[in-house]
Short mmCIF file of C-alpha atoms and ligand atoms in Angstrom, two decimals:
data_model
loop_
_atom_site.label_atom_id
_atom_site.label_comp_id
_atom_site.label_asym_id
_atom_site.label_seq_id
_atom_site.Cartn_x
_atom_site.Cartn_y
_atom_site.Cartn_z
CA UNK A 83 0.00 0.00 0.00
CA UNK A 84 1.23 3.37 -0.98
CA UNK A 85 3.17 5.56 1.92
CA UNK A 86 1.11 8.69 3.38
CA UNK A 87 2.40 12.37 2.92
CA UNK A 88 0.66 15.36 3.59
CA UNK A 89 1.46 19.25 2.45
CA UNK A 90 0.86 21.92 4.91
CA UNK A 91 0.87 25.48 4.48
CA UNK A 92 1.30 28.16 6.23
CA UNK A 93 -2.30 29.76 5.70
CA UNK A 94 -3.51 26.18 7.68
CA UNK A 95 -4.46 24.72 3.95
CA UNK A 96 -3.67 20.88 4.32
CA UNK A 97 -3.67 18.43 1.10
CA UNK A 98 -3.38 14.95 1.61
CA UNK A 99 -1.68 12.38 -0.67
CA UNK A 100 0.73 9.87 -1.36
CA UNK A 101 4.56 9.95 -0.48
CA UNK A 102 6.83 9.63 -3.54
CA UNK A 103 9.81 10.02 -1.35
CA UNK A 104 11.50 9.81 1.52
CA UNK A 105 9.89 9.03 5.05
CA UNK A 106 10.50 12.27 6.94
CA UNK A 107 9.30 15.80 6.99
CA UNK A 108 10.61 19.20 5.68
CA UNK A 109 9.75 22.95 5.75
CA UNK A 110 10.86 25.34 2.88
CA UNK A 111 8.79 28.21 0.92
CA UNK A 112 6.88 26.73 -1.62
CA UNK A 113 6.61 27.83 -5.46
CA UNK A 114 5.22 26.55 -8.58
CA UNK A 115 7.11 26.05 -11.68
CA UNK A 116 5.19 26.05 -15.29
CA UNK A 117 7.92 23.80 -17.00
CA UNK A 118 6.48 20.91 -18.70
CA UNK A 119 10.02 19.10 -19.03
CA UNK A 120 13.15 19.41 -17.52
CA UNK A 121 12.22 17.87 -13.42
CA UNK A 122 15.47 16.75 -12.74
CA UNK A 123 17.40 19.63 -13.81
CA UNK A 124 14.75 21.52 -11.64
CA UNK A 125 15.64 19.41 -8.40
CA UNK A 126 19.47 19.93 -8.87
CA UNK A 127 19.45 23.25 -9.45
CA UNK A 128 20.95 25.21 -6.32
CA UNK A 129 18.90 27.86 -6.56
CA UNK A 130 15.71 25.90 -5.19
CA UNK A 131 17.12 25.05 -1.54
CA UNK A 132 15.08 26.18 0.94
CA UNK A 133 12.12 25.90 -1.62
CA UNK A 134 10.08 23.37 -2.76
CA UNK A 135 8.21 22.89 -6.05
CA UNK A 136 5.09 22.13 -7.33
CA UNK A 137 5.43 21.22 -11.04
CA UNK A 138 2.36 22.61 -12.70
CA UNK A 139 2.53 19.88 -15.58
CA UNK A 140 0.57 16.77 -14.17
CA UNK A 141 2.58 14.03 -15.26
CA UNK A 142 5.61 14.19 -14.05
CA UNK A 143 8.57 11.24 -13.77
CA UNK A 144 7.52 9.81 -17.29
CA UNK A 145 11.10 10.08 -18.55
CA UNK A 146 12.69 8.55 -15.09
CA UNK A 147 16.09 10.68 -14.20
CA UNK A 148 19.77 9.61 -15.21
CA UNK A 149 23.45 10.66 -14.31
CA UNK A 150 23.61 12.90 -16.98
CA UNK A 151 20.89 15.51 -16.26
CA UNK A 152 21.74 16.54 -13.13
CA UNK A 153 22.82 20.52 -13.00
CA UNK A 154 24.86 19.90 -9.32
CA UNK A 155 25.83 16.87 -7.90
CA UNK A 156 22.70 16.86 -5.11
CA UNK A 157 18.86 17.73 -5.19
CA UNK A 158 18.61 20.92 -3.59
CA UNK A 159 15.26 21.20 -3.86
CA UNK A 160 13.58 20.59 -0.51
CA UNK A 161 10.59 18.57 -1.72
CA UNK A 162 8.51 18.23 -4.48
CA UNK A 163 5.19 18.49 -5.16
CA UNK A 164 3.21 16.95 -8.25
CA UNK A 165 -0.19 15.55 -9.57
CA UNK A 166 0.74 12.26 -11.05
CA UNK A 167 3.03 9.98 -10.62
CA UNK A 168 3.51 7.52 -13.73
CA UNK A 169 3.52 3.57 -13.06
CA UNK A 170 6.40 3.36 -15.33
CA UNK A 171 8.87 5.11 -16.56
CA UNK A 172 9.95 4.99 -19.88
CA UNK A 173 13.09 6.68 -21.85
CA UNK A 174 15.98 5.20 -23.34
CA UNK A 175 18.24 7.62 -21.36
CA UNK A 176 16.38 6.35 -17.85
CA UNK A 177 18.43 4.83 -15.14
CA UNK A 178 16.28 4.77 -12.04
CA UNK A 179 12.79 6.10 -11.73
CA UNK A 180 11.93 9.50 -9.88
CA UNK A 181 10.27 8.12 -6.75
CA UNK A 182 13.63 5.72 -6.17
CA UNK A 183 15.80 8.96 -6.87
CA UNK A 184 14.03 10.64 -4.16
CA UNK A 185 14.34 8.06 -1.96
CA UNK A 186 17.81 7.41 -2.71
CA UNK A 187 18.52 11.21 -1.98
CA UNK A 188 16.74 11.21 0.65
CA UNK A 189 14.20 14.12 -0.36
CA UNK A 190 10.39 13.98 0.41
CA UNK A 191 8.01 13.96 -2.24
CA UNK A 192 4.19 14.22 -2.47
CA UNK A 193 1.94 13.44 -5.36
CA UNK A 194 -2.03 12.77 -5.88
CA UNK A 195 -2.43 16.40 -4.92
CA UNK A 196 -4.58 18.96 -6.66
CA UNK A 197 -1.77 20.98 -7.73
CA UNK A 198 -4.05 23.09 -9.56
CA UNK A 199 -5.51 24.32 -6.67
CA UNK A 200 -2.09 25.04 -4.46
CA UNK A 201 -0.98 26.93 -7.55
CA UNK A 202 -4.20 29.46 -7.50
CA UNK A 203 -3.34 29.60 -3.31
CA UNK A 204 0.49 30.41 -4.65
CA UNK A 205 -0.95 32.75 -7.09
CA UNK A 206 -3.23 35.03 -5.20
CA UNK A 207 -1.24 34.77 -2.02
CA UNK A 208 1.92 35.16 -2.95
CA UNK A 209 4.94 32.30 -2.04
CA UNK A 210 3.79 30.38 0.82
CA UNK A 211 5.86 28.84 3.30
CA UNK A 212 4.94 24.84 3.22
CA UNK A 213 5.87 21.94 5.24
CA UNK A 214 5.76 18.11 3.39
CA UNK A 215 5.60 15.29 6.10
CA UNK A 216 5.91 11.95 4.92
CA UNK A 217 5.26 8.20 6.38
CA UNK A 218 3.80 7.10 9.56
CA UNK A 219 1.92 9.63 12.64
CA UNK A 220 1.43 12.79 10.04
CA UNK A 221 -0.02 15.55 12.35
CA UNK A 222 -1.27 18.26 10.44
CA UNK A 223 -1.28 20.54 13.46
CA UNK A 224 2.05 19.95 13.64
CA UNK A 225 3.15 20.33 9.99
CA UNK A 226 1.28 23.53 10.00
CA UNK A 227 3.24 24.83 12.93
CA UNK A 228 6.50 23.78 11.58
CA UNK A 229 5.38 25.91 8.07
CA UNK A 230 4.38 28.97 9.91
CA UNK A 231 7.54 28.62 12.15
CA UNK A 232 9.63 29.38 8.73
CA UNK A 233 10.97 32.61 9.01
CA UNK A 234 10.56 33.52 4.91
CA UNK A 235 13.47 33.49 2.29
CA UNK A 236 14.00 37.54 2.66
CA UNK A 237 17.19 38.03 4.56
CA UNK A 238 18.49 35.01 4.03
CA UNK A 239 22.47 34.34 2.66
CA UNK A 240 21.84 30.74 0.81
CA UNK A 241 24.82 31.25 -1.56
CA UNK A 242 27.37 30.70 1.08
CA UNK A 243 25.72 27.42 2.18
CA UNK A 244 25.71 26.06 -1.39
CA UNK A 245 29.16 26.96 -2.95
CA UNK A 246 32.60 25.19 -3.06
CA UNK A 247 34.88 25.04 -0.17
CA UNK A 248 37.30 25.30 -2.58
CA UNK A 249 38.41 27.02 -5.97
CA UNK A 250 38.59 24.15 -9.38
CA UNK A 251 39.36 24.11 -12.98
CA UNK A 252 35.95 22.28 -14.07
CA UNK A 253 36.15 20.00 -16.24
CA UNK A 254 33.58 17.51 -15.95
CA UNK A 255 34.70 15.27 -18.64
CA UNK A 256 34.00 18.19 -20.53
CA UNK A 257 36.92 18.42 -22.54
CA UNK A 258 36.01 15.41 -24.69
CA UNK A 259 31.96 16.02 -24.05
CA UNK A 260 32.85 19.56 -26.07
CA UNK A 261 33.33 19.57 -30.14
CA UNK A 262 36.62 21.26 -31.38
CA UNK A 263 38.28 21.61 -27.30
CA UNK A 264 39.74 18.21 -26.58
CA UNK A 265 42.62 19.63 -24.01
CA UNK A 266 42.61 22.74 -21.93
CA UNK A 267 45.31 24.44 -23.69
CA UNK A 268 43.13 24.75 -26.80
CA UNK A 269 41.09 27.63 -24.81
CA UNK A 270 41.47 30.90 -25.73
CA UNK A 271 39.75 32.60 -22.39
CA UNK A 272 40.48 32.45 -18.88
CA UNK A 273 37.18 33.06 -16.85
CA UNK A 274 37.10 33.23 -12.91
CA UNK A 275 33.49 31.62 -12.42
CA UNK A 276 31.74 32.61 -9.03
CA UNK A 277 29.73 29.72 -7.42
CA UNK A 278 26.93 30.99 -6.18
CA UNK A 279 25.10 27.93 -6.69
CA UNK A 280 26.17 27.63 -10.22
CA UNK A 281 24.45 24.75 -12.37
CA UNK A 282 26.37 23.07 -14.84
CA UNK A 283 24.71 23.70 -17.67
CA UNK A 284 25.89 27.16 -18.06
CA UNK A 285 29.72 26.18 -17.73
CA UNK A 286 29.40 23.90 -20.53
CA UNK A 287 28.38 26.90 -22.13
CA UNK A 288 31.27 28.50 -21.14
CA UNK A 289 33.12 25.84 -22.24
CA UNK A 290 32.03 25.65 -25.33
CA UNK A 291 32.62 29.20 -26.33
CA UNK A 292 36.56 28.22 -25.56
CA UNK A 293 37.04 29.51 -22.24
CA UNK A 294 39.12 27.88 -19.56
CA UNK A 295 37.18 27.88 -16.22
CA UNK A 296 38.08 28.40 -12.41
CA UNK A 297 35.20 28.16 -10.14
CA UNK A 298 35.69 29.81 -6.87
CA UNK A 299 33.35 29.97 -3.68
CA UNK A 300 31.32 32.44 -3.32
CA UNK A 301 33.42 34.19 -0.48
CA UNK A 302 36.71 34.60 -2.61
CA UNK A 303 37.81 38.01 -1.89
CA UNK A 304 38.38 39.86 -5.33
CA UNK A 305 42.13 40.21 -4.88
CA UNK A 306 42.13 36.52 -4.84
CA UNK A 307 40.22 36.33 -8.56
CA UNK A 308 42.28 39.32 -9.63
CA UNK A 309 45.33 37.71 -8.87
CA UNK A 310 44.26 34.55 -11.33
CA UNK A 311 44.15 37.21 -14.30
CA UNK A 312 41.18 36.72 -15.49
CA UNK A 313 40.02 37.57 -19.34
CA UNK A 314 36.63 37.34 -17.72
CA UNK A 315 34.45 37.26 -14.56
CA UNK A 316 31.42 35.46 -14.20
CA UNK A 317 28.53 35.47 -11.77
CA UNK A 318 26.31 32.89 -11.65
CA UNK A 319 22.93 31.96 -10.39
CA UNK A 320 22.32 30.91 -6.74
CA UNK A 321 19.06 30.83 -3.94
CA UNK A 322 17.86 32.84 -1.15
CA UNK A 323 18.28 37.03 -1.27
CA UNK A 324 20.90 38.83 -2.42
CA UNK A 325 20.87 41.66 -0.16
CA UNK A 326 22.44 40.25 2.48
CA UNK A 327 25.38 38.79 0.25
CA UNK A 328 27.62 41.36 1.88
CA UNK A 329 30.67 39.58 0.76
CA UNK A 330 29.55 39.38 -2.88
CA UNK A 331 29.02 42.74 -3.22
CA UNK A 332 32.13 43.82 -1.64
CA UNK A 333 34.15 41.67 -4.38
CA UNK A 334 31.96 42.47 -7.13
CA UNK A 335 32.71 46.38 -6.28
CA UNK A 336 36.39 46.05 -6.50
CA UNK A 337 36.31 43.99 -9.70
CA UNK A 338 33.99 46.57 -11.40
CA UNK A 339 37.13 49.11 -10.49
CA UNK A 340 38.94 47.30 -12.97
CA UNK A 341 38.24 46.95 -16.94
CA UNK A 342 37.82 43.16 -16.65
CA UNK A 343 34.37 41.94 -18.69
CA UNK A 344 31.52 40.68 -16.25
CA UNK A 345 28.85 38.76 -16.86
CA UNK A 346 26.11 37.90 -14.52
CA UNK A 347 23.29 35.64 -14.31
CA UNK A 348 19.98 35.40 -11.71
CA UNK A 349 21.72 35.83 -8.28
CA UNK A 350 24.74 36.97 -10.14
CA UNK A 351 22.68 39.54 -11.85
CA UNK A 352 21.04 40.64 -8.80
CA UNK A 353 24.63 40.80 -7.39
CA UNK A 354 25.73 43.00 -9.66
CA UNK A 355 23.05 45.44 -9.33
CA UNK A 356 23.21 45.87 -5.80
CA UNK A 357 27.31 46.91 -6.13
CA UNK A 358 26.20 48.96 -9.12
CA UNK A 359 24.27 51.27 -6.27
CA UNK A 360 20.30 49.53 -7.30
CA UNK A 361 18.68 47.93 -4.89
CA UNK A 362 16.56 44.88 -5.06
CA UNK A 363 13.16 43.22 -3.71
CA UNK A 364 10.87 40.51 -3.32
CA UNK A 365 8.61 39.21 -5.42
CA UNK A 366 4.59 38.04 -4.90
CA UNK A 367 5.17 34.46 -6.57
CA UNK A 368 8.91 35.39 -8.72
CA UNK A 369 9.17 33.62 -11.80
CA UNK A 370 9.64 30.11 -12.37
CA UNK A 371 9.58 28.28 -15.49
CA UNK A 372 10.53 27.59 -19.32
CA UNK A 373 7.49 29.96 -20.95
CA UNK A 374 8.10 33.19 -20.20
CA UNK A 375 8.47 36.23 -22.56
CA UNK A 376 11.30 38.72 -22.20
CA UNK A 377 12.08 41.65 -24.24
CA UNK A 378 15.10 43.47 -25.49
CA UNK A 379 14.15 46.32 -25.42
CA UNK A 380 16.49 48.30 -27.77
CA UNK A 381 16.06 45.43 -30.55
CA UNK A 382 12.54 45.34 -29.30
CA UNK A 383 12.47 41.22 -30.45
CA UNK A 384 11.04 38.83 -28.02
CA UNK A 385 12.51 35.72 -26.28
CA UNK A 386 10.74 32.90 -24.51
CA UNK A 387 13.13 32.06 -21.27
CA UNK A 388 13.55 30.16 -18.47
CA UNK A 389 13.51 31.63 -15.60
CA UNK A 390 13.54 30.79 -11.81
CA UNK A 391 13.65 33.52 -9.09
CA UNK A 392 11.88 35.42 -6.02
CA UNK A 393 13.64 38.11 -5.98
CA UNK A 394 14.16 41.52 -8.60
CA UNK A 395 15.85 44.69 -9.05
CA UNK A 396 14.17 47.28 -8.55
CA UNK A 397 13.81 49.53 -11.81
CA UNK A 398 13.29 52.80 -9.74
CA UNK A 399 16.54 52.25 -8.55
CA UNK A 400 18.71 52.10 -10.70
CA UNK A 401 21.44 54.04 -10.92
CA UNK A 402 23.16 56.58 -13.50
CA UNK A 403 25.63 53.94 -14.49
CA UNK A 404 22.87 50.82 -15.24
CA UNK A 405 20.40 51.10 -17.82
CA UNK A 406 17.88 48.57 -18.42
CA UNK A 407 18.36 45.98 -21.43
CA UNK A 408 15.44 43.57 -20.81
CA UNK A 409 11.99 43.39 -19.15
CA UNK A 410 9.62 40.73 -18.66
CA UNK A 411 6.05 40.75 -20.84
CA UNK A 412 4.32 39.06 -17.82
CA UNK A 413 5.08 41.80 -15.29
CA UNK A 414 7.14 44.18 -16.78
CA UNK A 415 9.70 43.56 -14.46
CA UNK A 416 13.23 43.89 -14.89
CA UNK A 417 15.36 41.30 -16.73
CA UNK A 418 18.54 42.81 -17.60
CA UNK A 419 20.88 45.00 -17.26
CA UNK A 420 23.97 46.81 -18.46
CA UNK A 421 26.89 49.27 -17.15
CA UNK A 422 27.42 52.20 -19.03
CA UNK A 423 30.70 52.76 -18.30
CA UNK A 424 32.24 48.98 -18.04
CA UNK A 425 31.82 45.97 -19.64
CA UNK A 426 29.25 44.35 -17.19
CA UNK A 427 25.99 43.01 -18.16
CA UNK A 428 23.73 40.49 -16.66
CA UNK A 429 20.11 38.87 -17.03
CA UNK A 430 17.80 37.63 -14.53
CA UNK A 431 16.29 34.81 -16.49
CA UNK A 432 18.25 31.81 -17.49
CA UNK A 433 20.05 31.95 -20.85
CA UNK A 434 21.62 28.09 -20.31
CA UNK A 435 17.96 27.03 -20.12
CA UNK A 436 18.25 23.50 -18.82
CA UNK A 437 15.32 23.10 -19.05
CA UNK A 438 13.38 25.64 -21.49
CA UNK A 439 14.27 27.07 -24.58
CA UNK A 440 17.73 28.63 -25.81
CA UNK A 441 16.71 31.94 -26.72
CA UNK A 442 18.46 33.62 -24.48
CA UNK A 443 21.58 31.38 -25.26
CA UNK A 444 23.41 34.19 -27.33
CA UNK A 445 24.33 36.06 -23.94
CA UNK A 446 27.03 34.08 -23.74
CA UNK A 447 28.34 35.19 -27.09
CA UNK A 448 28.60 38.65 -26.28
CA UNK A 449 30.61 37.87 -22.91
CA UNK A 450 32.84 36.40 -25.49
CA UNK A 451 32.74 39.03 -27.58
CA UNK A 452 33.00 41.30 -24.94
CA UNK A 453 36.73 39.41 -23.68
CA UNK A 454 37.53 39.85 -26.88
CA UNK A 455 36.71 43.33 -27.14
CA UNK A 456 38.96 43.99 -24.09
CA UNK A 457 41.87 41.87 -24.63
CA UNK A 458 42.66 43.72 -28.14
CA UNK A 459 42.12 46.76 -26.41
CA UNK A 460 44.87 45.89 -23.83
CA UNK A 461 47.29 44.90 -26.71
CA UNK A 462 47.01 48.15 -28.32
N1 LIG B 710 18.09 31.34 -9.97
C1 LIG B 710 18.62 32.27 -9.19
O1 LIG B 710 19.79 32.59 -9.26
C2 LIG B 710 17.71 32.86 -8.16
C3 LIG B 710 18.20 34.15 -7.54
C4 LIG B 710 17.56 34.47 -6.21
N2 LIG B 710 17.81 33.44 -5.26
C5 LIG B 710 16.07 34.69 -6.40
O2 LIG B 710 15.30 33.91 -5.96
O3 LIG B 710 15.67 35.65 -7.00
#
């Protein structure tokens, strides 16, 4: 007989169903994602801990997971949240099915919900603080507790708990997984990556525009990256708020005193604004998923993104020095940004997709294009 699990959430709304998981239970803020593929890449993405996620698509675990698809090497997610289960899973790529994944990773899961329902809840109320418990003696009284008891994502420094202890090359096997670079000395770039939460996905993209990466943590002081030499600096995506990244914004100040390209993505984006002199905020529900229109607004053309994040920059505040590159056609919020007078840009959405469209993807070019840019301009 199938395992009971329960969702609780902080505005006392309790849905029963069935666990898909791990016995056990666990508290997080709870958003919904409009992807219709990409589940496992959602799971391991960094930037979900302390969240969980309710996949709006009802059928979800069709394609099982594999070793491949994971964007970090653990499911930071902190449970998820879904309609339907599928008996069996079925892809030539699948090497254990979701439910035994979970299990295996010891993450709670509940399914058999009406996740149409806790997405309307989500959508009028605003992100919700949740609380999955899963197995034997559920006590709703108790679950609800535990999800009002969660003090909120806003002040809270996530990208310290999720990065490297210590700086890398990455390689993966990456090297022979990327056409035309089979050894590292065939790279033309040196970029300094800051793990934030990073997900792999967009280092392979890094990769395969020819740079050579170091990944540091997210604490590495700037005269530490400086002192690699860097043709490049990259910030990359990561959870919880930016504001109180103190550390982050210290470095990225001190590297935007020198003329060395940056590029920034989600947290990294957010991270740049707020050393830029912008400030940023919450959102009601953020953005998460693989649908969602973003223009450029000098071009004026439109791109459908992926996108996963709670918090914004505020467009009121920006600053002389940023202007405004992209905004979202679902809110009008702000999606991108660019220095004036350095070669920094960033984007809030998620140009290495994974999963969702790849848009977006040509970001990436112009960080190249960018290094390039700047490394003639040092010869001459
Ligand atoms: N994907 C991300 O980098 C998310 C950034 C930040 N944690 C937010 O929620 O807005």
């Amino acid at each position: 007989m199938a395992t009971s699990a329960i969702l609780a959430l902080e505005d006392g709304t309790v849905f029963k169903g069935v666990s898909i998981g791990a016995d056990g239970s666990s508290t997080a803020e709870v958003v919904f994602n409009t992807s219709m593929t990409g589940y496992q890449e959602i799971l391991t993405d960094p930037s979900y801990a302390r969240q969980m996620v309710t996949l709006t698509y009802p059928h979800i675990g069709n394609t099982g997971v594999n070793s491949e698809d994971e964007e970090s090497n653990k499911i930071w997610c902190d449970g998820l949240i879904i309609r339907d289960l599928p008996l069996v899973a079925s892809s030539w790529r699948s090497q254990e099915s979701l439910d035994t994944y979970l299990k295996r990773k010891g993450v709670v899961g509940i399914a058999d919900i009406d996740t149409r329902k806790l997405t309307r809840i989500l959508r009028e109320k605003g992100a919700l603080a949740g609380c999955i418990m899963a197995g034997e003696n559920l006590d709703e009284a108790t679950a609800i507790a535990a999800a009002k008891a969660f003090p909120g994502l806003k002040g809270m420094d996530l990208a310290k708990e999720v990065t490297v202890e210590k700086a890398y090359e990455w390689t993966e096997s990456t090297w022979d997984l990327v056409k035309g670079h089979t050894t590292p000395e065939t790279f033309e770039f040196h970029v300094v990556a800051y793990d934030y939460g990073v997900k792999r996905n967009i280092l392979r993209m890094l990769v395969e525009r020819g740079c050579r990466l170091t990944v540091v943590p997210a604490t590495t002081p700037a005269s530490d990256v400086l002192a690699m030499n860097p043709d490049g600096i990259f910030l990359s995506n990561g959870p919880g708020d930016p504001e109180p990244c103190d550390y982050a914004i210290q470095a990225i100040k001190e590297i935007l005193d020198t003329q060395i390209p940056v590029f920034g993505i989600c947290l990294g984006h957010q991270l740049l604004a707020l050393a830029s002199g912008a400030k940023t905020k919450k959102m009601k529900f953020g953005h998460h998923g693989a649908n969602h229109p973003v223009q450029a607004i000098e071009k004026g053309t439109v791109m459908i993104t992926s996108q996963n994040h709670g918090f914004a920059v505020d467009e009121d505040t920006l600053p002389a020095t940023l202007v405004m590159t992209h905004k979202s056609l679902f809110d009008g919020s702000l999606q991108g940004i660019a220095r004036t007078d350095k070669s920094a840009f960033s984007f809030q959405g998620h140009p290495e997709a994974s999963p969702g469209p790849h848009d977006v993807a040509p970001l990436f070019d112009q960080f190249i294009e960018n290094i390039k840019a700047s490394k003639a301009s040092n010869k001459a």
